[in-house]
Each structure stands twice: as C-alpha cells, then as structure tokens.
Coordinates of C-alpha atoms in Angstrom, one line a residue:
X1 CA -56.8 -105.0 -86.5
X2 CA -53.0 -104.1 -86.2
X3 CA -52.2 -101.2 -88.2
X4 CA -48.6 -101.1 -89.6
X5 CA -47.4 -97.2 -88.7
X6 CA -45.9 -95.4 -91.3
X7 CA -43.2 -92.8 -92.1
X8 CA -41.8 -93.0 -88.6
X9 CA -38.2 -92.9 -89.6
X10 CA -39.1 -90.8 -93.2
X11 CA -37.4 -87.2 -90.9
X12 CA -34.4 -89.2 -89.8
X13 CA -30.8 -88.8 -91.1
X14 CA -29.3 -91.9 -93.3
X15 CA -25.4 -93.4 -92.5
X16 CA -23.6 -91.0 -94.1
X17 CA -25.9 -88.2 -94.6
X18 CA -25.6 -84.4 -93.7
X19 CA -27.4 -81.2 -93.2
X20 CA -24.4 -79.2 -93.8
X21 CA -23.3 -78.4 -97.7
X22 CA -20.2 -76.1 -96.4
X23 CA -19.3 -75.8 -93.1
X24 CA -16.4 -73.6 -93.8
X25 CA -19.1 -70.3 -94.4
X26 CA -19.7 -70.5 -90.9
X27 CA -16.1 -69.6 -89.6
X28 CA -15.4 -66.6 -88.4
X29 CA -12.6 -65.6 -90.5
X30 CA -14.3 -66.8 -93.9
X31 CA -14.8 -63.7 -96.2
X32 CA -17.7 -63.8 -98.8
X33 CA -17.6 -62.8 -102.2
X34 CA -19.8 -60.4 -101.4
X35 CA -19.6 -58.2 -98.3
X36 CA -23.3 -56.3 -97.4
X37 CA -24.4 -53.4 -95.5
X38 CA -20.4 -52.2 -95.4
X39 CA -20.4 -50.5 -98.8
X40 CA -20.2 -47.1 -97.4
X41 CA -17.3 -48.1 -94.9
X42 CA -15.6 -49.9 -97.5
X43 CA -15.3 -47.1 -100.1
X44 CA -13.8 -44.9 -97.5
X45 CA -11.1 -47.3 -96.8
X46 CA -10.8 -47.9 -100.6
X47 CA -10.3 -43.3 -100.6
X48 CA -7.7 -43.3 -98.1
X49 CA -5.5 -45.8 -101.0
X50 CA -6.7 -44.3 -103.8
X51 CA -3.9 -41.6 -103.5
X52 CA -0.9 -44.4 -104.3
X53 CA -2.4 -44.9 -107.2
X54 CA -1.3 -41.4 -108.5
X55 CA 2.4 -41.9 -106.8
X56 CA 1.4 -40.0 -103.9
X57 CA 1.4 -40.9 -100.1
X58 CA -1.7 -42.7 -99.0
X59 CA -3.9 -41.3 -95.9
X60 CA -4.0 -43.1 -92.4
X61 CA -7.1 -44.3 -90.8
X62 CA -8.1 -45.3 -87.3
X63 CA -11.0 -48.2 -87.7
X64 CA -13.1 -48.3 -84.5
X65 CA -16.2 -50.1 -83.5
X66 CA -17.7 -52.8 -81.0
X67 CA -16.5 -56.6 -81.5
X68 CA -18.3 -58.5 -84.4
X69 CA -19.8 -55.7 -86.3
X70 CA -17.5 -56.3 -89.4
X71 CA -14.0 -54.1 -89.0
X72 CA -11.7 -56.8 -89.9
X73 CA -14.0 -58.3 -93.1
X74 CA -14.6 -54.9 -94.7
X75 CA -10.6 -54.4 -94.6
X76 CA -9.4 -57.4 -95.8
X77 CA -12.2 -56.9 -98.4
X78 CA -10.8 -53.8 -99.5
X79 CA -7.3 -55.7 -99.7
X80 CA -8.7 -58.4 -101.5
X81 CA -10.0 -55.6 -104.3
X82 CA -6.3 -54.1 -104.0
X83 CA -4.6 -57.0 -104.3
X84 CA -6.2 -57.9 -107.9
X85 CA -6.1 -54.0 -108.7
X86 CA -2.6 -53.3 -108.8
X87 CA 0.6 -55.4 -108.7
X88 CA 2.5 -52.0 -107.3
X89 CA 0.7 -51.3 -104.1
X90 CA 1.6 -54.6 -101.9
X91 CA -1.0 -55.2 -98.6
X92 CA 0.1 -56.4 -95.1
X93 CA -2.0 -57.6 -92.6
X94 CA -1.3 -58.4 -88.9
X95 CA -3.5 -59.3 -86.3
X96 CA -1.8 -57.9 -83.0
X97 CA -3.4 -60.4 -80.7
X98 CA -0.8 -62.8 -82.4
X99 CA 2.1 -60.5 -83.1
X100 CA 2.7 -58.1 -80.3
X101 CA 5.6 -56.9 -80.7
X102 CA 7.9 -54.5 -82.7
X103 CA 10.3 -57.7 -83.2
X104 CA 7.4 -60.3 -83.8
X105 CA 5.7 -57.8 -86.1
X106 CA 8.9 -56.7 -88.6
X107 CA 9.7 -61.2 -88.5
X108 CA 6.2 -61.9 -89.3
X109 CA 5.9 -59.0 -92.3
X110 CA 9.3 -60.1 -93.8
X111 CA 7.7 -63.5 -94.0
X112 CA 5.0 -62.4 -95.7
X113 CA 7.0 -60.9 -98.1
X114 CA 9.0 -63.8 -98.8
X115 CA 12.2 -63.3 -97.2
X116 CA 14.0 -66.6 -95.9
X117 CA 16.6 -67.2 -93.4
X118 CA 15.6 -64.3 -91.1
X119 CA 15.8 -66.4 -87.5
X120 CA 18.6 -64.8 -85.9
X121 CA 18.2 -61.4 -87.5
X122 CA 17.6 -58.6 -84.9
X123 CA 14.2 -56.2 -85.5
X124 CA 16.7 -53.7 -86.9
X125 CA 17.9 -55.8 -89.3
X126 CA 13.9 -57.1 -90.0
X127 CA 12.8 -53.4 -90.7
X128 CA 15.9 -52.5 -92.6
X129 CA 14.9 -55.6 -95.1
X130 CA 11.1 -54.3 -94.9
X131 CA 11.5 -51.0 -95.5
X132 CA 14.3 -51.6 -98.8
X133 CA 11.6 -54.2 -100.1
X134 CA 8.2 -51.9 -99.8
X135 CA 9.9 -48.3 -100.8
X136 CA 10.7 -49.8 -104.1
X137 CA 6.6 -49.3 -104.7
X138 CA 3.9 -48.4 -102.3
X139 CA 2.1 -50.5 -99.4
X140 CA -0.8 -50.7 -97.4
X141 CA -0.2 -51.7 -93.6
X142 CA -3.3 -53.3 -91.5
X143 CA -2.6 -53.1 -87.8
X144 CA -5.5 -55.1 -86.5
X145 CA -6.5 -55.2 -82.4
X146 CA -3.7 -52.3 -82.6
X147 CA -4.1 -51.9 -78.7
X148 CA -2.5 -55.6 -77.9
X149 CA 0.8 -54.5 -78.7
X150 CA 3.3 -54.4 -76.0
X151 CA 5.8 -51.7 -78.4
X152 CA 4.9 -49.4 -80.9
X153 CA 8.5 -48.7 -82.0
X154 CA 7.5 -50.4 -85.2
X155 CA 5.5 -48.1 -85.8
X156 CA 7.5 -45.1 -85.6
X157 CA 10.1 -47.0 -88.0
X158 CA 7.2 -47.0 -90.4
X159 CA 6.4 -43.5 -90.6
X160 CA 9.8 -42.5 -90.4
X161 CA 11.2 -44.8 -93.0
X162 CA 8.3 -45.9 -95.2
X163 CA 8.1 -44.0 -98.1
X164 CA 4.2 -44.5 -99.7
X165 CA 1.9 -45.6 -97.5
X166 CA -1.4 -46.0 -96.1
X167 CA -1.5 -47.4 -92.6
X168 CA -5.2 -48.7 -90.9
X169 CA -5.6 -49.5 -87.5
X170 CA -7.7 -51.2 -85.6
X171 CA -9.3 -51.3 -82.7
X172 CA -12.3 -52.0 -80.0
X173 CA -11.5 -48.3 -78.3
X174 CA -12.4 -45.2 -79.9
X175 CA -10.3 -43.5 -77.0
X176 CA -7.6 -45.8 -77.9
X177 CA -5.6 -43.0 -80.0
X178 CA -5.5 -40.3 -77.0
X179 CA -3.1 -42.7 -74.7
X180 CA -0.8 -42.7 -77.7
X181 CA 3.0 -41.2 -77.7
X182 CA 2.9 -38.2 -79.1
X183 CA 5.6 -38.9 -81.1
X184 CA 3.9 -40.9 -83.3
X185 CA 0.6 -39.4 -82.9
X186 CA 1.6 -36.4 -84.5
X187 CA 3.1 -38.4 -87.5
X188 CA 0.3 -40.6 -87.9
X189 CA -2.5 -37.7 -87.7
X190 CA -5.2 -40.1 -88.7
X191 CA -8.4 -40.0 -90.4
X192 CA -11.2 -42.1 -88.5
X193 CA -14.0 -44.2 -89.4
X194 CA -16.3 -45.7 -86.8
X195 CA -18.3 -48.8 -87.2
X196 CA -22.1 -48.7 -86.0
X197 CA -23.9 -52.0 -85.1
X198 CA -25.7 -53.9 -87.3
X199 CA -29.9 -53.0 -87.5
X200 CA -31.6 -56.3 -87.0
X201 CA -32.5 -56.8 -90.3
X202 CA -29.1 -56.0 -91.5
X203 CA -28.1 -59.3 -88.7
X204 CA -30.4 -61.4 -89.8
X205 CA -29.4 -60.5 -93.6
X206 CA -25.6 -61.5 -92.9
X207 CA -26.7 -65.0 -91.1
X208 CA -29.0 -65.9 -93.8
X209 CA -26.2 -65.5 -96.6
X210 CA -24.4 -67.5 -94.1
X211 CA -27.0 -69.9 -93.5
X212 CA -27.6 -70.4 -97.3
X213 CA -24.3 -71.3 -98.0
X214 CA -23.4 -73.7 -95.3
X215 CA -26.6 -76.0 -95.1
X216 CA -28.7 -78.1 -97.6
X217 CA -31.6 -76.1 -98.4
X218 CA -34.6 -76.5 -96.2
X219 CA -33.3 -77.8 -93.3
X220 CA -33.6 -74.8 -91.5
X221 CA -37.3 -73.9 -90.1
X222 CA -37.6 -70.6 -89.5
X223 CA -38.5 -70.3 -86.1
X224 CA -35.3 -71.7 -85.0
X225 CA -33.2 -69.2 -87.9
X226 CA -35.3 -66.4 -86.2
X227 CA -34.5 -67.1 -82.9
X228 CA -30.6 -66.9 -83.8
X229 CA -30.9 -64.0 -85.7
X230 CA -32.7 -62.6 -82.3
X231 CA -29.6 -63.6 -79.9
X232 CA -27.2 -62.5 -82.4
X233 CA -28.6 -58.9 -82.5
X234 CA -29.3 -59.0 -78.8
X235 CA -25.4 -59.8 -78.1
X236 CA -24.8 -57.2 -80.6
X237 CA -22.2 -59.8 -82.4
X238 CA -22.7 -61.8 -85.7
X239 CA -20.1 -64.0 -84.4
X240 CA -22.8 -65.4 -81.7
X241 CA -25.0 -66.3 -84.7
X242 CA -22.7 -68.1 -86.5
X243 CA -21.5 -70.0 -83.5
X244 CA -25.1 -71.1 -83.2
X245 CA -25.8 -71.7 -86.5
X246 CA -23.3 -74.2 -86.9
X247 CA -24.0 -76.1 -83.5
X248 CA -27.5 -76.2 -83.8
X249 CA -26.9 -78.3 -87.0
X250 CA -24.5 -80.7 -85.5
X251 CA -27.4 -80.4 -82.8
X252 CA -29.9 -81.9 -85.4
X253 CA -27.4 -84.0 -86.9
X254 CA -26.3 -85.7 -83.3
X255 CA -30.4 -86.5 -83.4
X256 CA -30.4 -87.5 -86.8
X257 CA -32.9 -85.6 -87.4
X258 CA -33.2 -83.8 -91.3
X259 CA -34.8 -80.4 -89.3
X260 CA -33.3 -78.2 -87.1
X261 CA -36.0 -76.6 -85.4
X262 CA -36.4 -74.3 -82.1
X263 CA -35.4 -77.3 -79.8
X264 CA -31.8 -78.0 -81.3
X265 CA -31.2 -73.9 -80.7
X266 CA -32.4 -73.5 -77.2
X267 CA -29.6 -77.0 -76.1
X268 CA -27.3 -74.5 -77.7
X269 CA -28.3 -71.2 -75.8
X270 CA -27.9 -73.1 -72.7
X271 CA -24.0 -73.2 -73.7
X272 CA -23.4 -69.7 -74.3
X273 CA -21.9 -69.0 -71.3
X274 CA -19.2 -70.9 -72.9
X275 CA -19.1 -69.2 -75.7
X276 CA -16.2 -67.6 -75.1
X277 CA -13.8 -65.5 -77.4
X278 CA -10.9 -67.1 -75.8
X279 CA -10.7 -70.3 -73.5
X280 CA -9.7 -69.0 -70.1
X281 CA -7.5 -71.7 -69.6
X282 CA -5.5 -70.0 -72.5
X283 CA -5.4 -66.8 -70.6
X284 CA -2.0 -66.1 -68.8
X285 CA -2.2 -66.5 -65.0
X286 CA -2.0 -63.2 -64.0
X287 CA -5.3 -62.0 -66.8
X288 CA -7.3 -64.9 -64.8
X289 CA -6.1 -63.8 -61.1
X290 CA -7.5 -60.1 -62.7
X291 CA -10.6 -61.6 -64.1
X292 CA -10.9 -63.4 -61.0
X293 CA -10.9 -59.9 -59.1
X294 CA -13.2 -58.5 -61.8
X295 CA -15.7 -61.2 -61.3
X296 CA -15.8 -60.8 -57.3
X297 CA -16.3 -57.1 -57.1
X298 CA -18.4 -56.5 -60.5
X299 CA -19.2 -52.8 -61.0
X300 CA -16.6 -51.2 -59.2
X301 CA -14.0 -48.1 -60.6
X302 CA -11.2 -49.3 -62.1
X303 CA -9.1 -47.9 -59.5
X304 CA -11.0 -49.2 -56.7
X305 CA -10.7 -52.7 -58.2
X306 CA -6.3 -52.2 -58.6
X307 CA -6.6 -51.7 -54.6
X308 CA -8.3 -55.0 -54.1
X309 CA -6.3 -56.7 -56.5
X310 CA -3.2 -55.2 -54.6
X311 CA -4.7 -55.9 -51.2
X312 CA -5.2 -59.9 -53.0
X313 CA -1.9 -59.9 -53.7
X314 CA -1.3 -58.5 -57.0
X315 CA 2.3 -57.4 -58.0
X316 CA 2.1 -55.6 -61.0
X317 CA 2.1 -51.5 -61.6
X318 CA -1.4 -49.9 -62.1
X319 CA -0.3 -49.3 -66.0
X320 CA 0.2 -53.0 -66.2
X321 CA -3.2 -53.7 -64.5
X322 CA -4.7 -51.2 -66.7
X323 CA -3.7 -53.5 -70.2
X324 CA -4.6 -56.7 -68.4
X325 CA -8.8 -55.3 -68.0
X326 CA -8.5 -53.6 -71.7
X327 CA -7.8 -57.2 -73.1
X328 CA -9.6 -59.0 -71.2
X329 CA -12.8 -56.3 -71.8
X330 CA -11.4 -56.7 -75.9
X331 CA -12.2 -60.4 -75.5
X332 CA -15.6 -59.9 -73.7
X333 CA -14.8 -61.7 -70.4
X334 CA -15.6 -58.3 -69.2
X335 CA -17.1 -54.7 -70.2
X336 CA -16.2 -51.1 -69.2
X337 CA -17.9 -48.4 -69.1
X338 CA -16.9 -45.1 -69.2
X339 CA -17.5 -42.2 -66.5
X340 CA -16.9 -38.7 -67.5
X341 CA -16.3 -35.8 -65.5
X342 CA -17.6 -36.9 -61.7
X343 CA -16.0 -35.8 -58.8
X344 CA -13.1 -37.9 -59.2
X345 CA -12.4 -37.3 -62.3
X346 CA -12.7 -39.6 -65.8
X347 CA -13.0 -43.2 -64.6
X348 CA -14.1 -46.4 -65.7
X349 CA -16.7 -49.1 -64.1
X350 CA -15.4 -52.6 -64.7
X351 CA -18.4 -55.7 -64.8
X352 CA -17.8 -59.2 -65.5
X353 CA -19.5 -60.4 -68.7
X354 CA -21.7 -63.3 -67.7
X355 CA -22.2 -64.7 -71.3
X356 CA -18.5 -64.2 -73.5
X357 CA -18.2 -64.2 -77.0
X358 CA -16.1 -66.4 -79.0
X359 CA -15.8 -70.6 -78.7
X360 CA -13.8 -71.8 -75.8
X361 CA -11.8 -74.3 -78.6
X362 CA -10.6 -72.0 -80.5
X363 CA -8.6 -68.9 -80.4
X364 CA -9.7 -66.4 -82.6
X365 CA -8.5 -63.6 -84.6
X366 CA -10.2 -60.6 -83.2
X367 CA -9.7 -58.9 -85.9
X368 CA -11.0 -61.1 -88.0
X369 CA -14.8 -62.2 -88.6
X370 CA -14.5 -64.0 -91.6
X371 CA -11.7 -66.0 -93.6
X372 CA -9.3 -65.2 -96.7
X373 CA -11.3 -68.2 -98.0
X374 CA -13.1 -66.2 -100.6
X375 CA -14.0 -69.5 -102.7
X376 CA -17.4 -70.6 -102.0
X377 CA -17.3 -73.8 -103.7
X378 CA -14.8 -75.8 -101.6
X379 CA -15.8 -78.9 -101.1
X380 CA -17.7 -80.6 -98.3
X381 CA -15.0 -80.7 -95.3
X382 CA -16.8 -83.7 -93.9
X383 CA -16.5 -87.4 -95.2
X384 CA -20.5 -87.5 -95.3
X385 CA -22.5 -86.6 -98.2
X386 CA -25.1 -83.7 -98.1
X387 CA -28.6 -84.5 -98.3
X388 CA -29.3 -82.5 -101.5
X389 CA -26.8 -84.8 -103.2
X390 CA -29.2 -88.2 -102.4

C-alpha cells in the first residue's frame, strides 16, 4: 500500500517569510543599548571628561588595541552618555579613514556643527569658525584611525586654540604616538588605554546579544552559533562573527530552509577569504602594486621588501612606502610584526594576510564596530515578514 509521506515541506520557508527579525544589529557600526565586557574601559574614557564638567580642561587619551575588539563602540558609547548628560560639553567624531586631512577634517567638523555655506572657505577660515563656536563651552574631539591622516596641522590648531577640551585618539598602533612631531606631542602628553581581546566567552557573549536581536528566535541551532563564535575568536575579530551571522541566514533563507544549521556556516567559511575589510579594487593603485609586493615576498623586513618594490619599479620615498604597508596592515590585507633590537636594528616582518577582515561590498569605518543606531526596535528592513509574526 502507498503511503502518503508527511511533513516533507513542514522545515521550509513560506513566500514571504524570514528568519531575520532585525538585520540592522548585525552591522558593524550599530551600537547597542547596552555595551558588555567594556565597562572598565568605558569609565576611564568617561574620567578623562569628567573634568569639563567642573570648568576645567579635560585630559587626552590615546585608545589602542587590535581591530574589532571594541575601540570605536565603547567611545561613541561614552559620547552617546555625554551627549544626553550635558548640553555644554559638545562631542565630535571623525573617522580618519574618511577625512584625512587638516582641510577635510576642520570642513567636515564645521558641518557637524551646523555651519552652512562653507565650500570655498580655506581650512583657516574652517578652524577660525570651529574654534569661535566650541570655546564658547567645552568639547570632546574623537580622532578615530588617527594614523590615516596625511596632516596633523589640525591638530596643532586644536591644542593651541581650543580652549576646554578632551581629545581621544585612535588607533591599531600602540607605537603609533613615538613617530609623532614633537611639537604636538609635547602638547598633547596623553594618557593611554589599551584594549585587550575579547576571552571566548566574552565573543561568544557579544554574538549572542547580536544573534538574539537580529533573528526570529529558534532558528539558530547551536552547533552552527558555536562554530561562529569559534572563527570569530579564532580571527580575534567580532566583526568576522557578525559577517557570518548574517550570511549564514540569508544562507538558510536562499534554501528556504526555517534552520540554520552547521551546513549554511561552513558555504560561508569557504568565502572568508573574501571577507575583506576593504574591497581591493577600492584600494588606490599604488597600495595594490605594494600589496602585490607584500604578497610575493611574504615574511621579509620591511626594508628588504622597499628594495624589491624599487627594483619592480616603485617610485615613491621609503616614508611614503612605509604609510602604504601601515594601511594596508590597518585593514588586514597584511600583518607586521615587530623585531626589536637584532643586529640591524628595530625592524618589522611584513606577511600577507591570507583570510582579510571586513566584506569586500562595503567600506567600513574602521573605527567603527557598531552603528549610532541605538534604537533596537526599527522595523524589519526587508519587505518579508518574520516568522515569529505568522
């Protein structure tokens, strides 16, 4: 006798169904309401402020730490809390990746601060228009990916001119400070806070927040979440595990299937070695001719590596060369490590990054991990409903 099966199609999606609840937790640059395991780094950022509050000059800080370990969230936290604190004490943020110089920096901040009609002013003008707007209270400057910039006149202007302040920078480079101009160095006299990587269970506590707001409940098994959690911690980078968060769930949802299981995470490990913190075709020529020399003679000194790229036909100074392999280490298409005291002095061995860190279609703000988005209750970005709402 012919038995009818059953329940075949009971784990399949429906038209018009999806896994995900909000896909907007899952961007980089979204910023909870509430911020974990950076308490302690937080109020420190919070004491170097605290001092405006009593009319006083605010301290500065150097923020250091790997890529993806939560610089750029606890800051903008902290701003967030200032912001809604006091009306007096105004906070800028600039990500230097975007704005890398003194005149893109004082046009951007005098934008921020509402000024119109500023096209064809010249960054003397710019600063002059800053600095009369913030000394009539007190303000907090963010400086993030601090070692993009081309120019740090701006920032001499600041220390100079600004009355109350507190300025933060931020940074990938705990040596960064020592190839400063001394000039400003010994005006900025910073205090420093370093960012240590994430413990495992601290990972996997940030991608299940994550996870929990940005899918239907139950569609994850746990297998699959614990395998993310694993190559997030393993690539020291939270950023990884919310890249594969989200496409292991469009993953399922391609399938149609109501589960997103081991299967759907492994077809997206097999595509992180495009997982890229920026697309190399958005890279300038001359950073892919470098990275191209990086990637033929991995594990080499850096100054071994400038001779080949001169002997390949490179054009630019050593200096110049020197800021082309710190970006393109900042943006993981490669890593340096540091030699210290060997007969040839303090060097650096340059190796091409075989699996890179960011999405290859999108630029992101390396400074930033997660978004000014604090609400959590936007709705569904997609036209499809959620499966918890059937």
């Amino acid at each position: 006798m012919y038995l009818h099966p059953m329940g075949l199609f009971k784990d399949m999606l429906k038209e018009g169904e999806s896994l995900f609840r909000d896909e907007m937790a899952l961007d980089y640059e979204y910023l909870p309401k509430v911020l974990a395991y950076r308490e302690q780094e937080q109020q420190f950022l919070a004491t170097c402020i605290k001092p405006m509050f009593m009319n006083r000059n605010g301290k500065n800080l150097l923020i250091t730490g790997t890529p993806g370990i939560g610089k750029t969230a606890a800051t903008k936290f902290v701003l967030r809390d200032l912001e809604e604190e006091s009306e007096d004490i105004i906070p800028l943020y600039v990500n230097c990746w975007q704005k890398n110089t003194s005149f893109k920096i004082f046009t951007y901040l005098c934008e921020e601060l509402g000024f119109k009609f500023i096209q064809n002013k010249k960054s003397d003008e710019l600063f002059k228009m800053l600095r009369d707007r913030v000394n009539k209270g007190a303000v907090v400057f963010v400086f993030d990916e601090i070692d993009k910039v081309e120019d740090y006149d701006f920032l001499y202007s600041i220390l100079e001119e600004v009355h109350r302040k507190s300025i933060f920078l931020i940074t990938n480079y705990k040596d960064w400070i020592v190839h400063l101009d001394m000039r400003i160095k010994s005006r900025l006299l910073p205090e420093t806070v370093e960012f240590k990587a994430y413990r495992p269970e601290e990972t996997k506590g940030i991608l299940k927040s994550r996870r929990d707001l940005a899918f239907v409940e139950g569609v994850w098994t746990e297998p699959a979440f614990d395998l993310i959690a694993k190559r997030a911690q393993d690539a020291g980078d939270v950023r990884v595990g919310l890249h594969m968060l989200r496409e292991s769930g469009l993953a399922a949802e391609q399938e149609s299937q109501t589960k997103i299981v081991i299967r759907h995470v492994e077809k997206v490990t097999e595509k992180l070695k495009e997982f890229t913190r920026k697309s190399k075709d958005e890279l300038s020529d001359e950073e892919n001719f470098v990275l191209t020399v990086v990637k033929k003679n991995s594990g080499k000194k850096i100054g071994d590596l400038f001779t080949i790229y001169q002997q390949d036909g490179g054009k630019q100074t050593y200096k110049t060369f020197q800021r082309k392999i710190n970006r393109l280490a900042s943006n993981g298409f490669i890593s340096l490590k540091k030699l210290v005291g060997g007969p040839d002095g303090s060097t650096s061995i340059v190796e091409y990054s075989i699996i890179q860190k960011q999405t290859a279609d999108k630029e992101v703000d390396a400074s930033a991990l997660f978004s000014d988005g604090d609400s959590l209750d936007k709705p569904n970005p997609s036209g499809n409903k959620r499966l918890d709402e059937f």
